[in-house]
Each structure stands twice: as C-alpha cells, then as structure tokens.
Coordinates of C-alpha atoms in Angstrom, one line a residue:
Chain A
M1 CA -155.2 22.9 52.8
A2 CA -154.5 23.3 56.4
G3 CA -155.9 25.6 59.0
K4 CA -159.2 25.9 60.8
P5 CA -162.1 24.3 59.0
K6 CA -164.6 26.8 57.5
T7 CA -168.2 26.3 58.4
I8 CA -170.9 26.6 55.8
L9 CA -174.5 26.9 57.0
V10 CA -177.0 25.6 54.4
A11 CA -180.6 26.9 54.9
C12 CA -183.8 26.0 53.2
G13 CA -187.5 26.1 53.9
T14 CA -187.7 22.8 55.8
G15 CA -184.0 22.4 57.0
I16 CA -184.5 18.8 55.5
A17 CA -185.5 18.7 52.0
T18 CA -183.5 20.8 49.6
S19 CA -180.8 21.8 52.2
T20 CA -179.8 18.1 52.5
V21 CA -179.3 17.9 48.8
V22 CA -177.3 21.1 48.7
A23 CA -175.2 20.4 51.9
N24 CA -174.2 17.0 50.5
L25 CA -173.2 18.3 47.1
V26 CA -171.3 21.3 48.4
E27 CA -169.5 19.2 50.9
E28 CA -168.5 16.6 48.4
A29 CA -167.4 19.1 45.8
L30 CA -165.3 21.1 48.3
R31 CA -163.7 18.1 49.8
D32 CA -162.7 16.9 46.3
R33 CA -161.0 20.3 45.9
G34 CA -159.1 19.9 49.1
F35 CA -161.0 22.3 51.3
N36 CA -161.3 21.6 55.0
I37 CA -165.0 22.4 55.7
H38 CA -167.8 21.7 58.0
V39 CA -171.4 21.9 56.7
K40 CA -174.5 22.4 58.9
Q41 CA -178.2 22.6 57.9
C42 CA -181.1 24.5 59.3
K43 CA -184.4 26.2 58.4
V44 CA -184.3 29.8 57.1
A45 CA -186.3 30.7 60.2
E46 CA -183.6 29.4 62.5
V47 CA -180.5 30.9 60.9
Q48 CA -180.0 33.3 63.8
A49 CA -179.8 30.4 66.2
H50 CA -177.3 28.4 64.2
L51 CA -174.9 31.3 63.4
D52 CA -172.1 30.4 65.8
G53 CA -168.8 30.0 63.9
V54 CA -170.4 30.1 60.5
D55 CA -168.3 31.6 57.7
L56 CA -170.8 31.5 54.9
I57 CA -174.6 30.9 54.4
V58 CA -175.9 29.1 51.3
T59 CA -179.6 29.2 50.9
T60 CA -182.1 27.8 48.4
T61 CA -184.9 30.2 49.4
Q62 CA -185.3 33.8 50.4
L63 CA -183.3 34.8 53.5
S64 CA -183.9 38.3 54.8
G65 CA -181.8 40.1 57.3
N66 CA -178.1 40.8 57.8
F67 CA -176.2 38.1 59.6
G68 CA -172.6 39.5 59.2
V69 CA -171.5 36.7 56.8
P70 CA -171.8 36.4 53.1
I71 CA -175.1 34.9 51.9
I72 CA -175.2 32.9 48.6
K73 CA -178.7 32.1 47.3
T74 CA -178.6 29.4 44.6
L75 CA -180.8 26.8 43.1
A76 CA -177.9 25.5 40.9
F77 CA -177.5 22.4 43.0
L78 CA -181.1 21.5 42.7
T79 CA -181.6 22.3 39.0
G80 CA -178.2 21.1 37.9
I81 CA -177.8 24.3 35.8
G82 CA -174.9 26.6 36.6
K83 CA -173.5 24.3 39.3
E84 CA -169.9 25.2 38.5
D85 CA -170.6 29.0 38.7
A86 CA -172.2 28.5 42.1
L87 CA -169.3 26.4 43.4
K88 CA -166.9 29.1 42.2
Q89 CA -168.9 31.7 44.1
I90 CA -168.8 29.7 47.3
I91 CA -165.1 29.1 47.0
D92 CA -164.4 32.8 46.4
A93 CA -166.6 33.7 49.4
L94 CA -164.7 31.2 51.6
N95 CA -161.3 32.4 50.5
T96 CA -162.1 36.0 51.3
A97 CA -164.0 35.2 54.6
K98 CA -162.1 36.3 57.7
V99 CA -160.3 33.4 59.5
Chain B
M1 CA -192.9 -24.2 40.2
Q2 CA -193.0 -24.2 44.0
W3 CA -189.6 -22.6 44.2
F4 CA -190.9 -19.7 42.3
F5 CA -193.7 -19.0 44.7
D6 CA -191.3 -19.5 47.7
A7 CA -189.0 -16.9 46.1
L8 CA -191.9 -14.5 45.6
N9 CA -193.1 -15.0 49.1
F10 CA -189.5 -14.5 50.4
I11 CA -189.2 -11.2 48.5
T12 CA -192.6 -9.7 49.6
G13 CA -191.8 -10.8 53.2
L14 CA -188.7 -8.6 53.3
G15 CA -190.6 -5.4 54.0
A16 CA -189.8 -1.8 53.3
T17 CA -186.5 -1.7 55.1
V18 CA -185.0 -4.4 52.9
M19 CA -187.1 -4.3 49.7
L20 CA -187.0 -0.6 49.0
P21 CA -183.2 -0.4 49.1
I22 CA -182.9 -3.3 46.7
V23 CA -185.4 -1.8 44.2
L24 CA -183.8 1.7 44.5
F25 CA -180.4 0.2 44.0
L26 CA -181.5 -1.3 40.7
I27 CA -183.3 1.9 39.6
G28 CA -180.1 3.9 40.5
L29 CA -178.0 1.6 38.3
I30 CA -180.4 1.8 35.4
L31 CA -180.4 5.6 35.6
G32 CA -176.6 5.5 35.5
A33 CA -175.4 6.0 39.1
K34 CA -172.1 4.4 40.0
P35 CA -172.6 1.0 41.8
A36 CA -170.7 1.9 45.0
R37 CA -172.6 5.1 45.4
A38 CA -176.0 3.5 44.6
F39 CA -175.2 0.7 47.1
R40 CA -174.4 3.1 49.9
A41 CA -177.5 5.2 49.1
A42 CA -179.7 2.2 49.1
V43 CA -178.4 1.0 52.5
T44 CA -178.9 4.6 53.9
I45 CA -182.5 4.5 52.8
G46 CA -183.1 1.2 54.6
V47 CA -181.5 2.7 57.8
A48 CA -183.7 5.8 57.5
F49 CA -186.7 3.6 57.5
V50 CA -185.6 1.9 60.7
G51 CA -185.1 5.4 62.2
I52 CA -188.4 6.7 61.1
N53 CA -190.1 3.6 62.4
L54 CA -188.5 4.2 65.8
V55 CA -189.8 7.9 66.0
I56 CA -193.3 7.0 64.8
G57 CA -193.3 4.4 67.7
L58 CA -192.2 7.0 70.1
L59 CA -194.9 9.5 68.9
T60 CA -197.8 7.2 68.7
G61 CA -196.7 5.4 71.8
S62 CA -196.6 8.5 74.0
L63 CA -199.2 10.8 72.3
G64 CA -201.7 8.1 71.4
P65 CA -202.6 7.0 75.0
A66 CA -202.5 10.6 76.1
A67 CA -205.0 11.6 73.3
Q68 CA -207.2 8.8 74.3
A69 CA -207.1 9.7 78.0
M70 CA -207.9 13.3 77.0
A71 CA -210.8 12.2 74.9
T72 CA -212.4 10.2 77.7
R73 CA -211.9 13.0 80.2
T74 CA -212.8 16.1 78.3
G75 CA -215.1 14.6 75.7
V76 CA -212.9 16.1 73.0
K77 CA -212.3 13.0 70.8
M78 CA -209.1 13.6 68.9
D79 CA -207.5 10.2 68.9
I80 CA -206.1 10.2 65.3
V81 CA -202.4 11.1 65.8
D82 CA -201.0 13.4 63.2
V83 CA -197.6 11.7 62.5
G84 CA -196.5 14.3 60.1
W85 CA -195.3 14.4 56.5
P86 CA -191.9 12.7 57.2
A87 CA -193.7 9.6 58.3
A88 CA -196.3 10.0 55.5
A89 CA -193.4 10.1 53.0
A90 CA -191.8 7.0 54.4
I91 CA -195.1 5.2 54.3
A92 CA -195.6 6.2 50.7
F93 CA -192.1 5.3 49.5
G94 CA -192.2 2.1 51.6
G95 CA -195.5 0.8 50.1
E96 CA -196.0 -1.3 47.0
V97 CA -196.7 1.7 44.7
G98 CA -193.7 3.6 46.2
K99 CA -191.3 1.1 44.9
W100 CA -192.2 1.9 41.3
I101 CA -193.0 5.6 41.7
I102 CA -189.7 6.9 40.3
P103 CA -189.7 5.2 36.9
L104 CA -193.5 5.8 36.8
A105 CA -193.5 9.5 37.5
L106 CA -190.5 10.1 35.2
G107 CA -192.3 8.2 32.5
V108 CA -195.4 10.5 32.9
N109 CA -193.1 13.5 32.7
I110 CA -191.3 12.3 29.6
L111 CA -194.6 11.5 27.9
M112 CA -196.1 14.9 28.7
L113 CA -193.0 16.7 27.5
L114 CA -193.0 14.7 24.3
I115 CA -196.7 15.5 23.5
K116 CA -196.1 19.1 24.7
A117 CA -198.7 18.8 27.5
T118 CA -196.3 20.3 30.0
K119 CA -193.3 22.7 30.0
T120 CA -192.0 21.4 33.4
L121 CA -189.0 19.1 33.6
N122 CA -189.4 17.8 37.1
V123 CA -186.1 17.0 38.8
D124 CA -187.7 16.9 42.3
I125 CA -187.7 13.2 42.6
W126 CA -188.1 13.3 46.4
N127 CA -191.6 14.7 46.1
F128 CA -192.8 11.8 44.0
W129 CA -193.8 10.5 47.4
H130 CA -197.0 12.5 47.2
F131 CA -198.1 10.5 44.1
A132 CA -197.0 7.3 45.7
F133 CA -199.0 8.2 48.8
T134 CA -202.2 8.6 46.8
G135 CA -201.5 5.4 44.9
G136 CA -200.8 3.6 48.3
L137 CA -204.2 4.6 49.7
V138 CA -205.9 3.3 46.6
Y139 CA -203.9 0.1 46.8
W140 CA -205.0 -0.3 50.4
A141 CA -208.6 0.1 49.4
T142 CA -208.6 -1.9 46.2
N143 CA -205.6 -4.3 46.2
N144 CA -205.4 -3.5 42.6
M145 CA -201.8 -2.6 41.6
A146 CA -202.5 -1.5 38.0
L147 CA -205.3 0.9 39.1
S148 CA -203.1 2.2 42.0
L149 CA -200.2 3.0 39.7
A150 CA -202.6 4.6 37.2
V151 CA -204.0 6.9 39.9
A152 CA -200.4 7.8 41.1
A153 CA -199.6 8.6 37.4
L154 CA -202.7 10.8 37.1
N155 CA -201.6 12.6 40.3
A156 CA -198.2 13.3 38.8
A157 CA -199.7 14.6 35.6
I158 CA -202.0 17.0 37.6
A159 CA -199.0 18.2 39.5
L160 CA -197.2 19.0 36.3
F161 CA -200.1 21.0 35.0
L162 CA -200.5 22.9 38.2
A163 CA -196.8 23.7 38.1
D164 CA -197.0 25.2 34.5
W165 CA -200.1 27.1 35.4
T166 CA -198.7 28.7 38.5
A167 CA -195.1 29.2 37.2
P168 CA -195.3 32.8 36.1
G169 CA -196.9 33.9 39.4
V170 CA -194.5 31.9 41.5
Q171 CA -191.5 33.2 39.5
K172 CA -192.7 36.7 40.0
L173 CA -193.5 36.7 43.7
Y174 CA -190.5 34.7 44.8
G175 CA -187.9 35.9 42.2
L176 CA -187.1 32.4 40.8
P177 CA -186.7 32.6 37.1
G178 CA -187.1 29.4 35.2
I179 CA -188.6 27.5 38.1
S180 CA -192.0 25.7 38.5
I181 CA -193.3 23.7 41.5
P182 CA -194.9 20.4 40.7
H183 CA -195.5 19.7 44.4
G184 CA -198.3 17.3 45.3
F185 CA -199.3 19.1 48.4
T186 CA -198.5 22.8 47.9
A187 CA -199.9 23.0 44.3
A188 CA -203.1 21.2 45.3
Y189 CA -204.4 24.3 47.1
V190 CA -204.1 26.7 44.1
P191 CA -207.5 25.7 42.7
F192 CA -209.1 26.5 46.1
G193 CA -207.2 29.6 46.7
I194 CA -208.2 31.3 43.5
P195 CA -212.0 31.3 44.0
L196 CA -211.7 32.1 47.7
N197 CA -209.4 35.1 46.8
M198 CA -212.0 36.3 44.3
L199 CA -214.7 36.1 47.0
I200 CA -212.5 38.1 49.4
D201 CA -212.1 40.8 46.7
K202 CA -215.9 41.3 46.8
I203 CA -216.2 41.8 50.6
P204 CA -215.8 45.5 51.5
G205 CA -213.4 46.2 54.4
L206 CA -211.9 42.7 54.3
N207 CA -210.4 43.3 50.9
K208 CA -208.3 46.1 52.2
L209 CA -206.6 44.4 55.2
E210 CA -203.0 43.5 55.3
A211 CA -200.4 42.5 58.1
D212 CA -196.7 42.8 58.5
P213 CA -194.9 39.4 58.4
E214 CA -191.8 40.6 60.4
T215 CA -193.9 41.7 63.4
I216 CA -195.7 38.3 63.4
R217 CA -192.5 36.4 63.4
K218 CA -191.0 38.4 66.3
R219 CA -194.3 38.0 68.3
F220 CA -193.9 34.2 68.2
G221 CA -190.3 34.1 68.9
V222 CA -189.0 30.8 70.3
I223 CA -192.5 29.2 70.4
G224 CA -192.3 29.1 66.7
E225 CA -189.5 26.5 66.9
P226 CA -191.0 23.0 66.3
M227 CA -189.1 21.5 69.3
V228 CA -190.4 24.1 71.7
M229 CA -193.9 23.9 70.2
G230 CA -193.8 20.1 70.8
V231 CA -193.0 20.5 74.4
I232 CA -195.6 23.1 75.1
L233 CA -198.3 21.0 73.3
G234 CA -197.1 18.0 75.3
I235 CA -197.6 19.9 78.6
I236 CA -201.1 21.0 77.6
I237 CA -202.2 17.6 76.3
G238 CA -200.6 15.9 79.3
M239 CA -202.5 18.1 81.7
L240 CA -205.8 17.5 80.0
A241 CA -205.0 13.8 79.9
Y242 CA -203.5 13.1 83.4
L243 CA -203.7 16.0 85.8
G244 CA -206.0 15.3 88.7
D245 CA -206.7 11.7 87.6
A246 CA -206.2 9.5 90.7
A247 CA -206.3 6.4 88.4
V248 CA -202.9 7.6 87.0
G249 CA -201.3 7.8 90.5
T250 CA -200.4 10.4 93.0
L251 CA -200.0 14.1 92.0
G252 CA -196.2 13.4 91.7
V253 CA -196.7 10.5 89.2
Q254 CA -199.2 12.7 87.3
I255 CA -196.6 15.4 86.9
Q256 CA -193.9 12.9 86.0
K257 CA -196.2 11.6 83.2
I258 CA -197.0 15.1 81.9
L259 CA -193.3 16.2 81.8
A260 CA -192.2 12.9 80.2
L261 CA -194.9 13.3 77.5
A262 CA -193.7 16.9 76.9
I263 CA -190.1 15.9 76.4
S264 CA -191.0 13.0 74.2
L265 CA -193.1 15.2 72.0
G266 CA -190.2 17.7 71.8
A267 CA -188.0 14.8 70.9
V268 CA -190.3 13.7 68.1
M269 CA -190.3 17.2 66.6
L270 CA -186.5 17.3 66.5
L271 CA -185.8 13.7 65.6
M272 CA -188.4 13.1 62.9
P273 CA -186.9 15.6 60.5
R274 CA -183.4 14.3 61.3
M275 CA -184.5 10.8 60.3
V276 CA -186.1 12.0 57.1
S277 CA -182.9 13.9 56.3
I278 CA -181.2 10.5 56.3
L279 CA -183.8 9.2 53.8
M280 CA -183.3 12.3 51.7
E281 CA -179.5 11.8 51.8
G282 CA -180.0 8.2 50.6
L283 CA -182.1 9.4 47.7
I284 CA -179.6 12.0 46.5
P285 CA -177.5 9.8 44.2
I286 CA -180.7 8.3 42.7
S287 CA -182.5 11.6 42.3
Q288 CA -179.3 13.2 40.8
A289 CA -179.0 10.4 38.3
A290 CA -182.7 10.7 37.5
G291 CA -182.3 14.5 37.0
E292 CA -179.2 14.0 34.7
F293 CA -181.0 11.3 32.9
M294 CA -183.9 13.7 32.2
Q295 CA -181.7 16.5 31.2
R296 CA -179.8 14.3 28.7
R297 CA -183.0 13.1 27.1
F298 CA -184.2 16.7 26.6
Q299 CA -181.0 18.5 25.8
G300 CA -181.3 21.7 24.0
G301 CA -185.0 22.2 24.8
T302 CA -186.3 25.0 27.0
F303 CA -188.2 24.1 30.2
Y304 CA -189.3 25.1 33.6
I305 CA -187.2 23.2 36.1
G306 CA -189.6 21.6 38.6
L307 CA -188.4 22.0 42.2
D308 CA -189.6 21.3 45.8
S309 CA -191.8 24.0 47.3
A310 CA -189.2 24.1 50.1
V311 CA -187.5 26.8 47.9
L312 CA -190.5 29.0 48.4
V313 CA -191.2 28.8 52.2
G314 CA -188.2 31.0 53.2
H315 CA -190.4 34.0 52.1
P316 CA -191.3 36.1 55.2
S317 CA -195.0 35.9 54.5
A318 CA -194.9 32.1 54.2
I319 CA -193.2 31.8 57.6
A320 CA -195.5 34.3 59.2
L321 CA -198.6 32.6 57.8
G322 CA -197.4 29.2 59.1
L323 CA -197.0 30.7 62.6
I324 CA -200.5 32.2 62.5
L325 CA -202.1 29.0 61.1
S326 CA -200.7 26.8 63.9
P327 CA -203.0 28.0 66.7
I328 CA -205.8 28.3 64.2
T329 CA -205.4 24.7 63.3
I330 CA -205.5 23.5 66.9
A331 CA -208.6 25.7 67.6
L332 CA -210.3 24.3 64.5
A333 CA -209.5 20.8 65.4
I334 CA -211.1 21.2 68.9
G335 CA -214.1 23.1 67.5
L336 CA -214.8 20.6 64.7
S337 CA -214.2 17.7 67.1
A338 CA -216.9 19.2 69.4
L339 CA -219.2 19.1 66.3
G340 CA -218.2 15.5 65.8
V341 CA -216.6 15.8 62.4
N342 CA -213.0 15.8 63.4
R343 CA -210.9 13.3 65.2
V344 CA -207.4 14.4 64.0
L345 CA -205.1 15.7 66.8
P346 CA -202.8 18.1 64.8
F347 CA -199.2 17.7 66.0
A348 CA -196.2 16.8 63.9
D349 CA -197.4 18.6 60.8
L350 CA -198.0 22.0 62.5
A351 CA -194.4 22.5 61.2
V352 CA -195.6 22.0 57.6
L353 CA -198.2 24.8 57.6
P354 CA -195.9 27.3 55.8
F355 CA -196.2 25.0 52.7
L356 CA -199.9 25.0 52.7
L357 CA -200.3 28.3 51.0
A358 CA -197.0 29.0 49.5
M359 CA -198.4 28.7 46.0
V360 CA -201.6 30.5 46.8
A361 CA -199.5 33.4 48.0
P362 CA -198.9 34.7 44.4
V363 CA -202.7 34.8 43.9
T364 CA -203.2 36.9 47.1
R365 CA -200.0 38.9 46.3
G366 CA -198.5 37.6 49.5
N367 CA -201.3 39.1 51.6
I368 CA -201.2 37.5 55.0
V369 CA -204.8 38.4 56.2
R370 CA -206.2 36.7 53.0
G371 CA -203.8 33.8 53.5
S372 CA -205.1 33.3 57.0
I373 CA -208.7 33.3 55.9
I374 CA -208.1 30.9 53.0
G375 CA -205.9 28.8 55.3
T376 CA -208.7 28.6 57.9
I377 CA -211.2 27.3 55.3
V378 CA -208.9 24.7 53.7
I379 CA -207.6 23.4 57.1
A380 CA -211.2 23.0 58.4
L381 CA -212.0 21.1 55.3
G382 CA -208.8 19.2 55.6
L383 CA -209.4 18.0 59.1
I384 CA -212.6 16.5 58.0
I385 CA -210.9 14.8 55.1
G386 CA -208.1 13.6 57.4
T387 CA -210.7 12.0 59.7
V388 CA -212.4 10.2 56.8
M389 CA -209.1 9.0 55.3
A390 CA -207.4 8.0 58.6
P391 CA -208.2 4.3 58.2
A392 CA -206.7 4.2 54.7
H393 CA -203.7 6.2 56.0
T394 CA -203.2 3.8 58.9
G395 CA -203.7 0.7 56.6
A396 CA -201.1 2.0 54.2
A397 CA -198.6 2.5 57.1
I398 CA -199.1 -1.0 58.3
A399 CA -198.8 -2.3 54.7
A400 CA -195.4 -0.6 54.5
N401 CA -194.4 -2.4 57.6
F402 CA -194.7 0.4 60.1
T403 CA -195.7 -0.8 63.5
M404 CA -198.6 0.7 65.4
P405 CA -198.0 0.8 69.1
F406 CA -201.3 -0.7 70.0
A407 CA -204.2 -2.2 68.2
G408 CA -206.8 0.3 67.0
A409 CA -204.3 3.1 66.9
T410 CA -205.0 5.4 63.9
I411 CA -202.8 8.0 62.3
S412 CA -203.0 10.8 59.8
S413 CA -200.8 13.7 58.7
I414 CA -201.8 17.1 57.5
C415 CA -199.6 16.6 54.6
D416 CA -201.0 14.5 52.7
G417 CA -203.7 12.9 54.9
T418 CA -205.8 16.1 54.6
N419 CA -204.9 17.0 51.0
P420 CA -208.1 17.6 49.0
L421 CA -206.5 16.5 45.7
T422 CA -205.4 13.2 47.3
F423 CA -208.9 12.8 48.8
L424 CA -210.6 13.4 45.4
L425 CA -208.4 10.9 43.5
Y426 CA -208.8 8.4 46.4
S427 CA -212.5 8.8 46.6
M428 CA -213.0 8.4 42.9
T429 CA -211.1 5.2 42.6
R430 CA -211.3 3.5 46.0
G431 CA -214.2 1.3 44.8
G432 CA -211.8 -0.3 42.3
G433 CA -213.1 -2.5 39.6
G434 CA -214.7 -1.3 36.4
L435 CA -216.1 1.9 38.0
G436 CA -212.8 2.7 39.4
W437 CA -211.2 2.6 36.0
I438 CA -214.1 4.6 34.4
L439 CA -213.7 7.3 37.0
W440 CA -210.0 7.3 36.5
A441 CA -210.4 7.7 32.7
V442 CA -212.8 10.6 33.4
G443 CA -210.1 12.2 35.5
V444 CA -207.6 11.8 32.6
V445 CA -210.1 13.3 30.1
V446 CA -210.9 16.2 32.4
L447 CA -207.3 17.0 33.0
G448 CA -206.7 16.8 29.2
G449 CA -209.5 19.2 28.6
V450 CA -208.3 21.6 31.2
I451 CA -204.7 21.5 29.8
Y452 CA -206.2 22.3 26.4
L453 CA -208.2 25.3 27.6
Y454 CA -205.2 26.5 29.6
K455 CA -202.9 26.3 26.6
K456 CA -205.4 28.2 24.4
N457 CA -205.6 31.0 26.9
S458 CA -202.5 30.7 28.9
V459 CA -201.8 34.4 29.7
K460 CA -205.3 34.9 31.1
W461 CA -205.1 31.7 33.2
E462 CA -201.7 32.6 34.5
A463 CA -202.8 36.1 35.5
I464 CA -205.5 34.6 37.6
A465 CA -203.0 32.4 39.3
G466 CA -200.8 35.4 40.3
G467 CA -198.8 35.9 37.1
P468 CA -198.4 39.1 35.3
Q469 CA -201.6 40.7 33.9
P470 CA -202.2 40.2 30.2
E471 CA -201.3 43.9 29.4
E472 CA -198.0 43.4 31.2
V473 CA -197.0 40.4 29.1
A474 CA -195.2 41.6 26.0
E475 CA -194.3 38.4 24.1
E476 CA -193.4 35.6 26.5
E477 CA -195.5 34.3 29.4
G478 CA -193.0 32.7 31.8
E479 CA -189.3 32.6 31.9
L480 CA -187.8 29.3 30.7
V481 CA -184.3 27.9 30.9
R482 CA -182.3 26.0 28.3
V483 CA -181.1 22.6 29.5

C-alpha cells in the first residue's frame, strides 16, 4: 500500500503504560496487513499538543473534546478480548480518513 | 563443589541489567512466547535499565546537591529526592524479588481464582512491580527471600480483593464494563477514601461543595505539563539553593547553575517516562504471553479483567485533581518539613498524582473538592511515610545496582515510597524471623476474613465503594466478561 503514511496517535493516562502496549500491538498488526503507518504516543491531557498530522486517535481512557479526527476508545488490546473487532474499526477509520 | 559457588557468584554478580533479561527470557519461553521475540524483549529490558540508571543519575546528581544547599541555607531540610515511579518500578523489577514476581503473582491469581476468592483475572503484568517493590523493601530489611516473596504474594492478593470490591463503582463512574483495577498504588487508597468521605458527608457546608474540572485544567494550561513543571521547580529550587551565595561564585555563575538545574530537571521529567516506555516495550511479549496463558487456563469462565489504573486517569476529574494536588503536595512537604517530620522533596512523582485518587473518585462520585481534601490528608501522611521508608527505598535501589551519585544520597518516590499499604506490609514484617512470619500469617488471616465478609454482603460493600446502591441492583452486582 503506497502513499503517504497515516499517523495514529495513541493516548492513555500516563502516555507510557497502556499506550505503549496499544501502540506496539496496533503498529505490528497494521504493518502485517501492509499498511504504511506511523504511531505516536502521548497522555490524554496532551492530545491537543500532539495533533499535528494525526489521522486517527486511539485511546484506552476517556478523552473529552473534539479534535477533528476520529477517536476510537478501546481496551481490547489490553484485555485481549475483541482485538480483531477493534483492529477492523481502526482500519475502517483509516480507510475513510482524508488523505 | 567450588565451581558451583563460583558459578553462583558469577550469576549474582551480573546485576539487574544482565540478570533480569535472562530470567525474563526464560519466563517468556515457559509462558509460550516465541524465542526470537522473547530474546529481543529481554535485551530491550536490559537496555531500559541502563537508560533509567542514566536518568536517575542525572536527577539525583543535579537535584540532590541543590536540595542539600537549599536545606543548609533555608533550614527547610528536604534532602530525600523523589525519583518517581518509573525509577521505583525499575528498582522493584531489578531486585531479587522482582525476578520472580511474574510467576509468583500469576500463581497467587490462579490460586485465588480456583478457590473463588477473587473474580479478577489480572492481565496487567506490568504493575506486578508494586508487589515486587514491597517485597524488595522487606528483603532489604530482613535478607529473608522466602518471607519477602510471601509478603509480595500477600500484597498481590490484597490488590485482587480491592479490585473486586471496587469494580462495580469503577465500572459505573468510568464506563468500563467487565474491568477491575488490581493496582498496588491506586487501589491502596480506597480504604482511606471511604471513611474520609463519610466524615465529609457529616460536615455541613463542605458536603455541598463541587468544582468544575474543565476550568481547573484551563487555569493550569502549559504549567500542567511535566516538562515545564520540572523547569519551573528547577528555577525555584535553584534560586533557593544558589542565588546570592558567594561560595558558589559570581552572580553570573549562580545564574548559570540555576538555569542548568532547571533544564536538567525538565530533561528528567521528559526522559524518565521515555526510558520506562522502553522497559514497558520489553515486557510486552512476556505480559502478552502471560495474559494468554491465564486466559487459556480459565477459558469459558466469567471474570473481571484486571487492568492498569492508567485506563482511569483520562477522566477530567482525575486530571484536574492531579493538577490541584501538585502545589498542595509541595506546600505540605515544606510545612511538614518545618515541623521536622518530612524530608522528602516531591519532584518526579508530581506527575503521578492523578493516579492517587482515581479509585476513590467513585466513592466521592468524582467530586473534586472532596478529592482535594482526601488527597491533602493522604499525601501529608504519605510524606511522613516516605521519610521513614527512604533508607529502605535507597537500600533496595542500591541492591538492584542503581548507582547513587554521592554517598549518603537518599531517594524516595510518591508511588510507592509513600504508599500506606506498602508501609503497613513492610512495617509488619521488617523485623523478619518468627515474628515476621507470624505477623504475615495474621495478615493472611485478616485478608481471608475480610474477603469472607465481603462475599457475604457484597452488594452493600460495593455500594460503599461507589457501586450502585442495593436498591438499584436487580440481580447481578458487577458486569463480568466471558474469556
């Protein structure tokens, strides 16, 4: 899949703990499916500051506000339950995101 | 026989940066991770330890002398550097107890599930460090490995109980069906939050107050960012330590030192989490394998899935509360230091304050005014605890091969150096020997009794911890998920 890499911002409470897990798993899964993506991490409180070039936000905790990009809140990558559904949601959101 | 002792000496001499990767590689393989992945993960963990050690060196090397200079000049003696939870986690995992904490805590979880003492299937392997930390302190005090492991196991069991108890309240406030939080730090404050909240209910006027989280967050703005907070604290501490001191040098030199300290502290705030994120990354294949291992063992059952309290702290009230508690913590530290009961200089863990009351929030229904009051009380208590436990904290760090920049340097961390549950377990067993074991056994019996009482009356207990009121509960108490 050619074209400009899509950027996913993974946000959690610490910007360290759960977001590292999710960022790693999402990146690995999407690379395996041939997506050209770039994954960034941050704290939910810092989302506004990291929004440049972001196509999609994935968060493990509550994220309030409108950032102009789709937000997917999921715990599937942490619990291991419903992982495939969450991945599908992310892929759908990336495919429909503006280039 | 000599070769055997030589080999043993060789292995123990390797230190955390080498030993822990080897142990975790083996644990990863046993739990079913692929060898190549487990190897890469294990090396990553060793590298992360090197990185964390560098940043601790930067922090204690720059803040330590400044704190001492500040103490001599102002009389405010806060010379115990708060190195933060990232360092505490590394110290915990890097210690003797830390090497065995993953199989140990998994074993405790499996046992409690089998005897139906818990409903939580804990897949949050990362946060096993809290249990290892407590065990590490006990090991430092007693040098008794069996007792230290037993205390760590008891801590893990308590966390599972607290997770079950608070699950309905947490699920309701945060909208997380099927989740519970067996977190060694965040869950520990629930038993304090409940009576304090009841007390506030009785105080007229106070029981009506509430504040808006969004306004608080906006007021703090960029200062709320850890890196900026580090720089500002650096300037303040630097001025108190160096400004106007001719022994330091000319005014120009004084200003240079102040600004250098400020940027160094900003760097610590930014770099420390990055280093820990490397440690985290290294643990992923192992924690994933452990999670899958647990889910395979208990397939078909229904459970709460135990997760990190990091999934809670995105809530606006948690963020706002963390911001309010930062200046309160610093003020308390100064005040208590003047009274001679605190020596901890809060720094790196100011960033962790949103975690402190994330599980008390369901009890107060997310009320920020109440959160601030309860927070003030537990932090004040915590600073005193931190001062008392600092020698053990420092000793555990040295035992895990972290280098102190100068002799006599002492460290603490708000998480878990000031944790009342950690302190309780450590105080009970630090004497070691027969009494240590007896008090440990008392702890086990008390926990068993509490779990029994809770199970007999779970709906009422859960309502007190912020869950739905008994009349709202139709047939089921908390939402479970099928694995």
